[in-house]
PDB file of C-alpha atoms and ligand atoms in Angstrom:
ATOM      1  CA  MET A   8      11.566 -10.761 -16.161  1.00  0.00           C
ATOM      2  CA  LYS A   9       9.069 -10.193 -13.389  1.00  0.00           C
ATOM      3  CA  HIS A  10       6.549  -7.387 -12.898  1.00  0.00           C
ATOM      4  CA  LEU A  11       4.670  -6.496  -9.711  1.00  0.00           C
ATOM      5  CA  ILE A  12       1.057  -5.690 -10.595  1.00  0.00           C
ATOM      6  CA  ASP A  13      -0.959  -7.574  -7.959  1.00  0.00           C
ATOM      7  CA  PRO A  14       0.370  -8.441  -4.470  1.00  0.00           C
ATOM      8  CA  THR A  15      -0.087 -12.150  -5.243  1.00  0.00           C
ATOM      9  CA  ASP A  16       2.366 -11.903  -8.144  1.00  0.00           C
ATOM     10  CA  LEU A  17       4.874 -12.549  -5.361  1.00  0.00           C
ATOM     11  CA  SER A  18       4.695 -15.870  -3.510  1.00  0.00           C
ATOM     12  CA  VAL A  19       4.758 -15.859   0.290  1.00  0.00           C
ATOM     13  CA  ALA A  20       8.359 -17.111   0.098  1.00  0.00           C
ATOM     14  CA  GLU A  21       9.321 -14.250  -2.243  1.00  0.00           C
ATOM     15  CA  ILE A  22       7.660 -11.723   0.058  1.00  0.00           C
ATOM     16  CA  ASP A  23       9.540 -13.177   3.015  1.00  0.00           C
ATOM     17  CA  GLU A  24      12.816 -12.805   1.075  1.00  0.00           C
ATOM     18  CA  ILE A  25      12.010  -9.153   0.318  1.00  0.00           C
ATOM     19  CA  MET A  26      11.267  -8.603   4.034  1.00  0.00           C
ATOM     20  CA  GLU A  27      14.615 -10.187   5.020  1.00  0.00           C
ATOM     21  CA  LEU A  28      16.454  -8.069   2.461  1.00  0.00           C
ATOM     22  CA  ALA A  29      14.718  -4.889   3.694  1.00  0.00           C
ATOM     23  CA  LEU A  30      15.691  -5.745   7.285  1.00  0.00           C
ATOM     24  CA  ASP A  31      19.296  -6.290   6.224  1.00  0.00           C
ATOM     25  CA  ILE A  32      19.271  -2.950   4.365  1.00  0.00           C
ATOM     26  CA  ILE A  33      18.042  -1.237   7.560  1.00  0.00           C
ATOM     27  CA  ASP A  34      20.909  -2.789   9.553  1.00  0.00           C
ATOM     28  CA  HIS A  35      23.706  -2.429   6.968  1.00  0.00           C
ATOM     29  CA  LYS A  36      22.924   0.612   4.833  1.00  0.00           C
ATOM     30  CA  ASP A  37      26.515   1.077   3.616  1.00  0.00           C
ATOM     31  CA  LYS A  38      26.564  -2.356   2.021  1.00  0.00           C
ATOM     32  CA  TYR A  39      23.900  -1.275  -0.450  1.00  0.00           C
ATOM     33  CA  ASN A  40      24.814   2.253  -1.467  1.00  0.00           C
ATOM     34  CA  GLU A  41      26.259   1.383  -4.871  1.00  0.00           C
ATOM     35  CA  VAL A  42      24.439  -1.795  -5.862  1.00  0.00           C
ATOM     36  CA  CYS A  43      22.303  -0.010  -8.494  1.00  0.00           C
ATOM     37  CA  LYS A  44      25.043   2.236  -9.883  1.00  0.00           C
ATOM     38  CA  HIS A  45      24.283   3.071 -13.551  1.00  0.00           C
ATOM     39  CA  LYS A  46      20.695   1.785 -13.216  1.00  0.00           C
ATOM     40  CA  LYS A  47      17.713   4.059 -13.803  1.00  0.00           C
ATOM     41  CA  LEU A  48      14.234   4.017 -12.297  1.00  0.00           C
ATOM     42  CA  ALA A  49      11.443   5.853 -14.153  1.00  0.00           C
ATOM     43  CA  THR A  50       8.460   7.043 -12.113  1.00  0.00           C
ATOM     44  CA  LEU A  51       5.411   7.551 -14.345  1.00  0.00           C
ATOM     45  CA  PHE A  52       2.757   9.100 -12.129  1.00  0.00           C
ATOM     46  CA  PHE A  53      -0.507   9.939 -13.876  1.00  0.00           C
ATOM     47  CA  GLU A  54      -2.120  10.592 -10.464  1.00  0.00           C
ATOM     48  CA  PRO A  55      -0.948  12.582  -7.381  1.00  0.00           C
ATOM     49  CA  SER A  56       1.462  11.045  -4.903  1.00  0.00           C
ATOM     50  CA  THR A  57       3.842  12.124  -2.165  1.00  0.00           C
ATOM     51  CA  ARG A  58       5.100   9.068  -0.292  1.00  0.00           C
ATOM     52  CA  THR A  59       4.993   6.490  -3.024  1.00  0.00           C
ATOM     53  CA  ARG A  60       6.820   8.478  -5.685  1.00  0.00           C
ATOM     54  CA  LEU A  61       9.327  10.144  -3.375  1.00  0.00           C
ATOM     55  CA  SER A  62      10.083   6.931  -1.485  1.00  0.00           C
ATOM     56  CA  PHE A  63      10.673   5.125  -4.795  1.00  0.00           C
ATOM     57  CA  GLU A  64      13.029   7.891  -5.871  1.00  0.00           C
ATOM     58  CA  ALA A  65      14.810   8.026  -2.499  1.00  0.00           C
ATOM     59  CA  ALA A  66      15.086   4.212  -2.584  1.00  0.00           C
ATOM     60  CA  MET A  67      16.809   4.232  -5.980  1.00  0.00           C
ATOM     61  CA  MET A  68      19.113   7.076  -4.943  1.00  0.00           C
ATOM     62  CA  GLU A  69      20.133   5.225  -1.781  1.00  0.00           C
ATOM     63  CA  LEU A  70      21.031   2.230  -3.940  1.00  0.00           C
ATOM     64  CA  GLY A  71      23.334   4.487  -5.980  1.00  0.00           C
ATOM     65  CA  GLY A  72      21.016   4.586  -9.016  1.00  0.00           C
ATOM     66  CA  ASN A  73      19.343   7.445 -10.881  1.00  0.00           C
ATOM     67  CA  VAL A  74      15.735   8.496 -11.350  1.00  0.00           C
ATOM     68  CA  LEU A  75      13.704  10.164 -14.080  1.00  0.00           C
ATOM     69  CA  GLY A  76      10.008  10.587 -14.725  1.00  0.00           C
ATOM     70  CA  PHE A  77       6.958  12.784 -14.336  1.00  0.00           C
ATOM     71  CA  SER A  78       4.637  13.453 -11.431  1.00  0.00           C
ATOM     72  CA  SER A  79       1.388  14.305 -13.212  1.00  0.00           C
ATOM     73  CA  ALA A  80      -0.332  13.397 -16.452  1.00  0.00           C
ATOM     74  CA  ASP A  81      -0.369  17.142 -17.274  1.00  0.00           C
ATOM     75  CA  SER A  82       3.388  17.218 -17.650  1.00  0.00           C
ATOM     76  CA  SER A  83       3.537  14.133 -19.906  1.00  0.00           C
ATOM     77  CA  SER A  84       2.534  13.530 -23.523  1.00  0.00           C
ATOM     78  CA  ALA A  85      -0.748  12.088 -22.214  1.00  0.00           C
ATOM     79  CA  THR A  86      -2.058  15.661 -22.629  1.00  0.00           C
ATOM     80  CA  LYS A  87      -1.247  15.400 -26.370  1.00  0.00           C
ATOM     81  CA  GLY A  88      -3.270  12.210 -26.580  1.00  0.00           C
ATOM     82  CA  GLU A  89      -0.481   9.624 -26.336  1.00  0.00           C
ATOM     83  CA  SER A  90      -1.648   6.190 -25.158  1.00  0.00           C
ATOM     84  CA  VAL A  91      -0.294   4.550 -22.001  1.00  0.00           C
ATOM     85  CA  GLY A  92       1.066   1.752 -24.192  1.00  0.00           C
ATOM     86  CA  ASP A  93       3.145   4.108 -26.324  1.00  0.00           C
ATOM     87  CA  THR A  94       4.432   6.059 -23.312  1.00  0.00           C
ATOM     88  CA  VAL A  95       5.559   2.873 -21.573  1.00  0.00           C
ATOM     89  CA  ARG A  96       7.100   1.351 -24.694  1.00  0.00           C
ATOM     90  CA  VAL A  97       9.230   4.471 -25.102  1.00  0.00           C
ATOM     91  CA  VAL A  98      10.188   4.892 -21.433  1.00  0.00           C
ATOM     92  CA  SER A  99      11.261   1.249 -21.288  1.00  0.00           C
ATOM     93  CA  CYS A 100      13.999   2.245 -23.775  1.00  0.00           C
ATOM     94  CA  TYR A 101      15.301   4.848 -21.312  1.00  0.00           C
ATOM     95  CA  ALA A 102      14.998   3.146 -17.903  1.00  0.00           C
ATOM     96  CA  ASP A 103      15.813  -0.244 -16.336  1.00  0.00           C
ATOM     97  CA  ILE A 104      12.663  -0.388 -14.229  1.00  0.00           C
ATOM     98  CA  ILE A 105       9.377   1.563 -14.139  1.00  0.00           C
ATOM     99  CA  ALA A 106       7.052   2.453 -11.251  1.00  0.00           C
ATOM    100  CA  MET A 107       3.692   3.574 -12.569  1.00  0.00           C
ATOM    101  CA  ARG A 108       0.552   5.043 -10.968  1.00  0.00           C
ATOM    102  CA  HIS A 109      -2.610   5.529 -12.993  1.00  0.00           C
ATOM    103  CA  PRO A 110      -6.260   6.376 -12.225  1.00  0.00           C
ATOM    104  CA  LYS A 111      -7.503   3.539 -14.471  1.00  0.00           C
ATOM    105  CA  GLU A 112      -7.693   0.053 -12.993  1.00  0.00           C
ATOM    106  CA  GLY A 113      -5.497  -2.318 -15.000  1.00  0.00           C
ATOM    107  CA  ALA A 114      -3.295   0.337 -16.657  1.00  0.00           C
ATOM    108  CA  PRO A 115      -0.028  -1.008 -15.144  1.00  0.00           C
ATOM    109  CA  HIS A 116      -1.083  -4.549 -16.066  1.00  0.00           C
ATOM    110  CA  PHE A 117      -1.544  -3.451 -19.636  1.00  0.00           C
ATOM    111  CA  ALA A 118       1.810  -1.626 -19.498  1.00  0.00           C
ATOM    112  CA  SER A 119       3.514  -4.878 -18.485  1.00  0.00           C
ATOM    113  CA  PHE A 120       2.591  -6.405 -21.876  1.00  0.00           C
ATOM    114  CA  VAL A 121       4.429  -3.735 -23.857  1.00  0.00           C
ATOM    115  CA  SER A 122       7.374  -3.006 -21.566  1.00  0.00           C
ATOM    116  CA  ASP A 123      10.879  -4.358 -22.039  1.00  0.00           C
ATOM    117  CA  VAL A 124      11.667  -3.715 -18.359  1.00  0.00           C
ATOM    118  CA  PRO A 125       9.922  -4.611 -15.057  1.00  0.00           C
ATOM    119  CA  ILE A 126       6.756  -2.632 -14.296  1.00  0.00           C
ATOM    120  CA  ILE A 127       5.756  -1.931 -10.709  1.00  0.00           C
ATOM    121  CA  ASN A 128       2.146  -0.980 -10.035  1.00  0.00           C
ATOM    122  CA  ALA A 129       2.339   2.077  -7.773  1.00  0.00           C
ATOM    123  CA  GLY A 130      -1.477   2.238  -7.513  1.00  0.00           C
ATOM    124  CA  ASP A 131      -4.138   1.649 -10.181  1.00  0.00           C
ATOM    125  CA  GLY A 132      -7.424   3.421  -9.508  1.00  0.00           C
ATOM    126  CA  GLY A 133      -9.421   1.804  -6.700  1.00  0.00           C
ATOM    127  CA  HIS A 134      -7.883  -1.591  -7.452  1.00  0.00           C
ATOM    128  CA  ASN A 135      -4.428  -2.471  -6.074  1.00  0.00           C
ATOM    129  CA  HIS A 136      -1.350  -0.960  -4.464  1.00  0.00           C
ATOM    130  CA  PRO A 137       1.119  -3.811  -3.940  1.00  0.00           C
ATOM    131  CA  THR A 138       4.106  -1.742  -2.809  1.00  0.00           C
ATOM    132  CA  GLN A 139       2.019  -0.134  -0.069  1.00  0.00           C
ATOM    133  CA  THR A 140       1.214  -3.699   0.960  1.00  0.00           C
ATOM    134  CA  LEU A 141       4.912  -4.587   1.158  1.00  0.00           C
ATOM    135  CA  THR A 142       5.320  -1.463   3.301  1.00  0.00           C
ATOM    136  CA  ASP A 143       2.442  -2.559   5.543  1.00  0.00           C
ATOM    137  CA  LEU A 144       3.817  -6.101   5.866  1.00  0.00           C
ATOM    138  CA  LEU A 145       7.281  -4.853   6.804  1.00  0.00           C
ATOM    139  CA  THR A 146       5.679  -2.539   9.368  1.00  0.00           C
ATOM    140  CA  ILE A 147       3.638  -5.368  10.911  1.00  0.00           C
ATOM    141  CA  ARG A 148       6.712  -7.579  10.930  1.00  0.00           C
ATOM    142  CA  ARG A 149       8.795  -4.923  12.711  1.00  0.00           C
ATOM    143  CA  GLU A 150       6.070  -3.862  15.150  1.00  0.00           C
ATOM    144  CA  LYS A 151       4.674  -7.294  16.004  1.00  0.00           C
ATOM    145  CA  GLY A 152       7.632  -9.538  15.163  1.00  0.00           C
ATOM    146  CA  ARG A 153       5.454 -11.813  13.012  1.00  0.00           C
ATOM    147  CA  LEU A 154       3.056 -11.969  10.078  1.00  0.00           C
ATOM    148  CA  ASN A 155       0.610 -14.513  11.488  1.00  0.00           C
ATOM    149  CA  ASN A 156      -1.908 -15.008  14.289  1.00  0.00           C
ATOM    150  CA  PHE A 157      -3.466 -11.603  14.863  1.00  0.00           C
ATOM    151  CA  THR A 158      -6.760  -9.772  14.463  1.00  0.00           C
ATOM    152  CA  ILE A 159      -6.639  -6.803  12.106  1.00  0.00           C
ATOM    153  CA  GLY A 160      -9.361  -4.175  11.769  1.00  0.00           C
ATOM    154  CA  LEU A 161      -9.563  -2.337   8.461  1.00  0.00           C
ATOM    155  CA  CYS A 162     -11.480   0.890   8.859  1.00  0.00           C
ATOM    156  CA  GLY A 163     -12.897   3.536   6.521  1.00  0.00           C
ATOM    157  CA  ASP A 164     -13.236   3.387   2.762  1.00  0.00           C
ATOM    158  CA  LEU A 165     -12.967  -0.338   2.089  1.00  0.00           C
ATOM    159  CA  LYS A 166     -14.716   0.022  -1.267  1.00  0.00           C
ATOM    160  CA  PHE A 167     -12.353   2.369  -3.098  1.00  0.00           C
ATOM    161  CA  GLY A 168      -9.275   1.944  -0.907  1.00  0.00           C
ATOM    162  CA  ARG A 169      -6.762   0.070  -3.064  1.00  0.00           C
ATOM    163  CA  THR A 170      -4.331  -0.333  -0.158  1.00  0.00           C
ATOM    164  CA  VAL A 171      -7.016  -2.302   1.695  1.00  0.00           C
ATOM    165  CA  HIS A 172      -7.706  -4.636  -1.232  1.00  0.00           C
ATOM    166  CA  SER A 173      -4.032  -5.458  -1.699  1.00  0.00           C
ATOM    167  CA  LEU A 174      -3.347  -5.885   2.007  1.00  0.00           C
ATOM    168  CA  ILE A 175      -6.267  -8.300   2.440  1.00  0.00           C
ATOM    169  CA  LYS A 176      -5.110 -10.431  -0.515  1.00  0.00           C
ATOM    170  CA  ALA A 177      -1.566 -10.585   0.841  1.00  0.00           C
ATOM    171  CA  LEU A 178      -2.438 -11.260   4.505  1.00  0.00           C
ATOM    172  CA  ALA A 179      -4.995 -13.916   3.591  1.00  0.00           C
ATOM    173  CA  ARG A 180      -2.078 -16.220   2.764  1.00  0.00           C
ATOM    174  CA  TYR A 181      -0.684 -16.198   6.328  1.00  0.00           C
ATOM    175  CA  GLU A 182      -1.944 -18.421   9.187  1.00  0.00           C
ATOM    176  CA  GLY A 183      -4.405 -17.366  11.854  1.00  0.00           C
ATOM    177  CA  ILE A 184      -5.372 -13.887  10.653  1.00  0.00           C
ATOM    178  CA  LYS A 185      -8.848 -12.632  11.557  1.00  0.00           C
ATOM    179  CA  PHE A 186     -10.239  -9.709   9.597  1.00  0.00           C
ATOM    180  CA  VAL A 187     -12.643  -7.146  11.063  1.00  0.00           C
ATOM    181  CA  LEU A 188     -14.058  -4.856   8.371  1.00  0.00           C
ATOM    182  CA  ILE A 189     -15.278  -1.528   9.732  1.00  0.00           C
ATOM    183  CA  SER A 190     -17.126   0.651   7.225  1.00  0.00           C
ATOM    184  CA  PRO A 191     -20.426   2.322   6.455  1.00  0.00           C
ATOM    185  CA  LYS A 192     -22.592   0.101   4.234  1.00  0.00           C
ATOM    186  CA  GLU A 193     -21.893   2.337   1.214  1.00  0.00           C
ATOM    187  CA  LEU A 194     -18.140   1.713   1.533  1.00  0.00           C
ATOM    188  CA  ARG A 195     -18.030  -2.053   2.197  1.00  0.00           C
ATOM    189  CA  VAL A 196     -15.256  -4.133   0.595  1.00  0.00           C
ATOM    190  CA  PRO A 197     -16.090  -5.226  -2.955  1.00  0.00           C
ATOM    191  CA  ASP A 198     -17.964  -8.535  -3.260  1.00  0.00           C
ATOM    192  CA  TYR A 199     -15.062 -10.231  -5.040  1.00  0.00           C
ATOM    193  CA  ILE A 200     -12.937  -9.873  -1.900  1.00  0.00           C
ATOM    194  CA  ILE A 201     -15.648 -11.550   0.167  1.00  0.00           C
ATOM    195  CA  THR A 202     -16.190 -14.442  -2.229  1.00  0.00           C
ATOM    196  CA  GLU A 203     -12.775 -14.927  -3.836  1.00  0.00           C
ATOM    197  CA  VAL A 204     -10.579 -14.228  -0.827  1.00  0.00           C
ATOM    198  CA  PHE A 205     -12.491 -14.830   2.427  1.00  0.00           C
ATOM    199  CA  GLU A 206     -15.093 -17.445   1.534  1.00  0.00           C
ATOM    200  CA  LYS A 207     -13.017 -19.432  -0.934  1.00  0.00           C
ATOM    201  CA  ASN A 208     -10.175 -19.798   1.580  1.00  0.00           C
ATOM    202  CA  ASN A 209     -12.341 -20.199   4.699  1.00  0.00           C
ATOM    203  CA  ILE A 210     -10.904 -17.101   6.327  1.00  0.00           C
ATOM    204  CA  GLU A 211     -12.519 -15.665   9.429  1.00  0.00           C
ATOM    205  CA  TYR A 212     -13.987 -12.186   8.851  1.00  0.00           C
ATOM    206  CA  LYS A 213     -16.798  -9.994  10.080  1.00  0.00           C
ATOM    207  CA  GLU A 214     -18.297  -6.725   8.919  1.00  0.00           C
ATOM    208  CA  VAL A 215     -19.293  -4.060  11.465  1.00  0.00           C
ATOM    209  CA  SER A 216     -20.254  -0.408  11.286  1.00  0.00           C
ATOM    210  CA  THR A 217     -18.732   1.099  14.446  1.00  0.00           C
ATOM    211  CA  MET A 218     -15.193   1.137  15.823  1.00  0.00           C
ATOM    212  CA  GLU A 219     -16.300   1.006  19.456  1.00  0.00           C
ATOM    213  CA  GLU A 220     -17.885  -2.453  19.195  1.00  0.00           C
ATOM    214  CA  VAL A 221     -14.597  -4.105  18.111  1.00  0.00           C
ATOM    215  CA  MET A 222     -11.811  -1.844  19.358  1.00  0.00           C
ATOM    216  CA  GLY A 223     -10.854  -4.122  22.272  1.00  0.00           C
ATOM    217  CA  GLU A 224     -10.403  -7.185  20.005  1.00  0.00           C
ATOM    218  CA  LEU A 225      -7.869  -5.699  17.630  1.00  0.00           C
ATOM    219  CA  ASP A 226      -4.103  -6.254  17.519  1.00  0.00           C
ATOM    220  CA  ILE A 227      -3.793  -3.904  14.533  1.00  0.00           C
ATOM    221  CA  ILE A 228      -6.063  -1.179  13.222  1.00  0.00           C
ATOM    222  CA  TYR A 229      -5.529  -0.036   9.636  1.00  0.00           C
ATOM    223  CA  MET A 230      -7.177   3.362   9.179  1.00  0.00           C
ATOM    224  CA  THR A 231      -7.913   4.748   5.717  1.00  0.00           C
ATOM    225  CA  ARG A 232      -9.055   8.008   4.182  1.00  0.00           C
ATOM    226  CA  VAL A 233     -12.378   8.212   2.330  1.00  0.00           C
ATOM    227  CA  GLN A 234     -11.202   8.315  -1.297  1.00  0.00           C
ATOM    228  CA  LYS A 235     -12.694  11.607  -2.432  1.00  0.00           C
ATOM    229  CA  GLU A 236     -11.389  11.337  -6.002  1.00  0.00           C
ATOM    230  CA  ARG A 237     -13.288   8.071  -6.664  1.00  0.00           C
ATOM    231  CA  PHE A 238     -16.749   9.394  -5.726  1.00  0.00           C
ATOM    232  CA  PHE A 239     -19.280  10.177  -8.422  1.00  0.00           C
ATOM    233  CA  ASN A 240     -21.165  12.529  -6.177  1.00  0.00           C
ATOM    234  CA  GLU A 241     -19.646  15.208  -3.903  1.00  0.00           C
ATOM    235  CA  ALA A 242     -22.623  15.108  -1.498  1.00  0.00           C
ATOM    236  CA  ASP A 243     -21.972  11.409  -0.759  1.00  0.00           C
ATOM    237  CA  TYR A 244     -18.335  12.163  -0.011  1.00  0.00           C
ATOM    238  CA  VAL A 245     -19.234  14.993   2.355  1.00  0.00           C
ATOM    239  CA  ARG A 246     -21.756  12.787   4.155  1.00  0.00           C
ATOM    240  CA  LEU A 247     -19.308   9.887   4.620  1.00  0.00           C
ATOM    241  CA  LYS A 248     -15.910  11.506   5.014  1.00  0.00           C
ATOM    242  CA  ASP A 249     -15.882  11.852   8.808  1.00  0.00           C
ATOM    243  CA  THR A 250     -17.660   8.609   9.688  1.00  0.00           C
ATOM    244  CA  TYR A 251     -14.662   7.327  11.679  1.00  0.00           C
ATOM    245  CA  ILE A 252     -12.229   9.369  13.703  1.00  0.00           C
ATOM    246  CA  LEU A 253      -9.700   7.549  15.866  1.00  0.00           C
ATOM    247  CA  ASP A 254      -8.999   9.696  18.927  1.00  0.00           C
ATOM    248  CA  ARG A 255      -7.702   9.260  22.475  1.00  0.00           C
ATOM    249  CA  ALA A 256     -11.158   8.410  23.814  1.00  0.00           C
ATOM    250  CA  LYS A 257     -11.530   5.473  21.414  1.00  0.00           C
ATOM    251  CA  LEU A 258      -7.993   4.312  22.147  1.00  0.00           C
ATOM    252  CA  LYS A 259      -9.001   3.865  25.803  1.00  0.00           C
ATOM    253  CA  LEU A 260     -10.994   0.836  24.586  1.00  0.00           C
ATOM    254  CA  ALA A 261      -7.998  -0.669  22.774  1.00  0.00           C
ATOM    255  CA  LYS A 262      -5.297  -3.165  23.723  1.00  0.00           C
ATOM    256  CA  GLU A 263      -2.064  -1.830  25.225  1.00  0.00           C
ATOM    257  CA  ASP A 264      -0.097  -3.275  22.332  1.00  0.00           C
ATOM    258  CA  LEU A 265      -2.395  -2.220  19.489  1.00  0.00           C
ATOM    259  CA  SER A 266      -0.543  -1.087  16.344  1.00  0.00           C
ATOM    260  CA  ILE A 267      -2.158   1.816  14.482  1.00  0.00           C
ATOM    261  CA  LEU A 268      -1.356   1.843  10.772  1.00  0.00           C
ATOM    262  CA  HIS A 269      -2.416   4.245   8.020  1.00  0.00           C
ATOM    263  CA  PRO A 270      -1.023   4.351   4.470  1.00  0.00           C
ATOM    264  CA  LEU A 271      -1.341   8.185   4.598  1.00  0.00           C
ATOM    265  CA  PRO A 272      -2.301  10.809   3.541  1.00  0.00           C
ATOM    266  CA  ARG A 273      -4.514  11.339   6.590  1.00  0.00           C
ATOM    267  CA  VAL A 274      -7.407  13.758   6.382  1.00  0.00           C
ATOM    268  CA  ASN A 275      -9.473  13.643   9.615  1.00  0.00           C
ATOM    269  CA  GLU A 276      -9.634   9.944  10.393  1.00  0.00           C
ATOM    270  CA  ILE A 277      -6.861   9.977  13.010  1.00  0.00           C
ATOM    271  CA  ALA A 278      -6.881  12.904  15.441  1.00  0.00           C
ATOM    272  CA  VAL A 279      -3.479  14.599  15.675  1.00  0.00           C
ATOM    273  CA  GLU A 280      -3.526  13.941  19.454  1.00  0.00           C
ATOM    274  CA  VAL A 281      -2.959  10.241  18.647  1.00  0.00           C
ATOM    275  CA  ASP A 282       0.409  10.922  16.976  1.00  0.00           C
ATOM    276  CA  ASP A 283       2.254  10.934  20.317  1.00  0.00           C
ATOM    277  CA  ASP A 284       0.789   7.597  21.414  1.00  0.00           C
ATOM    278  CA  PRO A 285       3.460   4.863  21.199  1.00  0.00           C
ATOM    279  CA  ARG A 286       0.880   2.707  19.390  1.00  0.00           C
ATOM    280  CA  ALA A 287       0.841   5.115  16.407  1.00  0.00           C
ATOM    281  CA  CYS A 288       3.021   3.466  13.742  1.00  0.00           C
ATOM    282  CA  TYR A 289       2.107   5.449  10.627  1.00  0.00           C
ATOM    283  CA  PHE A 290       5.182   7.641  10.367  1.00  0.00           C
ATOM    284  CA  ARG A 291       7.461   4.650  10.989  1.00  0.00           C
ATOM    285  CA  GLN A 292       5.379   2.891   8.312  1.00  0.00           C
ATOM    286  CA  ALA A 293       6.191   5.677   5.797  1.00  0.00           C
ATOM    287  CA  LEU A 294       9.911   5.167   6.479  1.00  0.00           C
ATOM    288  CA  ASN A 295       9.567   1.409   6.030  1.00  0.00           C
ATOM    289  CA  GLY A 296       8.177   2.179   2.561  1.00  0.00           C
ATOM    290  CA  LYS A 297      11.579   3.400   1.433  1.00  0.00           C
ATOM    291  CA  TYR A 298      13.448   0.325   2.706  1.00  0.00           C
ATOM    292  CA  VAL A 299      11.014  -2.156   1.265  1.00  0.00           C
ATOM    293  CA  ARG A 300      11.116  -0.403  -2.123  1.00  0.00           C
ATOM    294  CA  MET A 301      14.920  -0.633  -2.046  1.00  0.00           C
ATOM    295  CA  ALA A 302      14.559  -4.372  -1.503  1.00  0.00           C
ATOM    296  CA  LEU A 303      11.943  -4.663  -4.249  1.00  0.00           C
ATOM    297  CA  ILE A 304      13.995  -2.738  -6.826  1.00  0.00           C
ATOM    298  CA  MET A 305      17.011  -4.962  -6.112  1.00  0.00           C
ATOM    299  CA  THR A 306      14.883  -8.099  -6.378  1.00  0.00           C
ATOM    300  CA  LEU A 307      13.228  -7.169  -9.683  1.00  0.00           C
ATOM    301  CA  LEU A 308      16.549  -6.035 -11.185  1.00  0.00           C
ATOM    302  CA  GLY A 309      18.261  -9.212  -9.979  1.00  0.00           C
ATOM    303  CA  VAL A 310      20.907  -7.142  -8.171  1.00  0.00           C
ATOM    304  CA  LYS A 311      22.795  -8.534  -5.151  1.00  0.00           C
ATOM    305  CA  ALA A 312      24.916  -6.763  -2.515  1.00  0.00           C
TER     306      ALA A 312
HETATM  307  C1  NCD B  17      -2.579   5.574  -0.681  1.00  0.00           C
HETATM  308  C2  NCD B  17      -2.951   5.481  -2.160  1.00  0.00           C
HETATM  309  O1  NCD B  17      -2.412   6.238  -2.983  1.00  0.00           O
HETATM  310  O2  NCD B  17      -3.751   4.609  -2.445  1.00  0.00           O
HETATM  311  N1  NCD B  17      -1.506   6.455  -0.465  1.00  0.00           N
HETATM  312  C3  NCD B  17      -0.243   5.947  -0.501  1.00  0.00           C
HETATM  313  O3  NCD B  17       0.217   5.502  -1.513  1.00  0.00           O
HETATM  314  N2  NCD B  17       0.431   5.886   0.667  1.00  0.00           N
HETATM  315  C4  NCD B  17      -3.723   5.855   0.210  1.00  0.00           C
HETATM  316  C5  NCD B  17      -4.584   7.044  -0.084  1.00  0.00           C
HETATM  317  O4  NCD B  17      -4.344   7.811  -1.009  1.00  0.00           O
HETATM  318  O5  NCD B  17      -5.538   7.218   0.683  1.00  0.00           O
END
């Protein structure tokens, strides 16, 4: 049995297989609409979510399976004091696969020790978000036609943004990727990413503090929201939240074939006027999230069309 806790739990070859399966699902939807008949997905969300939970549920429904679960800790026995371990042990008796989001880093990893069914990390605190990464990879693959040889700028809250951490770890395994890290000094990527991912593997990266100085170099820009819920101090959040706003004026500095990604939700960091620009990929990205989760569920359940 395999769990997905960290993006590197999947080898590059396994990720490529999931991408191929997702692309086949997109082209031949009818082939897949009963492959998970009689299977159940449980979504255990101890933290808010729109896209991740609903795309997981839509994915299972489109595979002909069923879904159950809860969408906030308040509506689970966590409010009575039940431990994550006990909740997961019980739910693994009711479902064939579990997607779990939790504010504590490592909670899904811990859950994987006590579960009888595959656990998917749907976001653990400021740590990882591997299924968003699969979504991002499928989006890059569809927009650019490849997963190698490009310069990607990651912009915003690189400290608390779990989607950023997971995407860097996954992309670092492909050839010819240059990383440009755009953040205020307070929200730089954690040191372990610099030492364990970039330096250890001799990967080209640079850290800058403005978008304008690098805009023209980028093939992809990955915008992120400042993660309000992870701040200790409201005043710091208010001071930093609007540091970067991608608007039409900044896009004038960018390449014609730039791809603009954002895991969403957006707050202010991409002006609404950008939505009509053909380079804006973020709503297509949200749709890709459903297809890639269909492919992931099939893979972890060992189901074939
Ligand atoms: C992200 C998350 O939950 O980390 N959202 C998502 O799953 N698409 C990004 C965010 O909340 O900023």
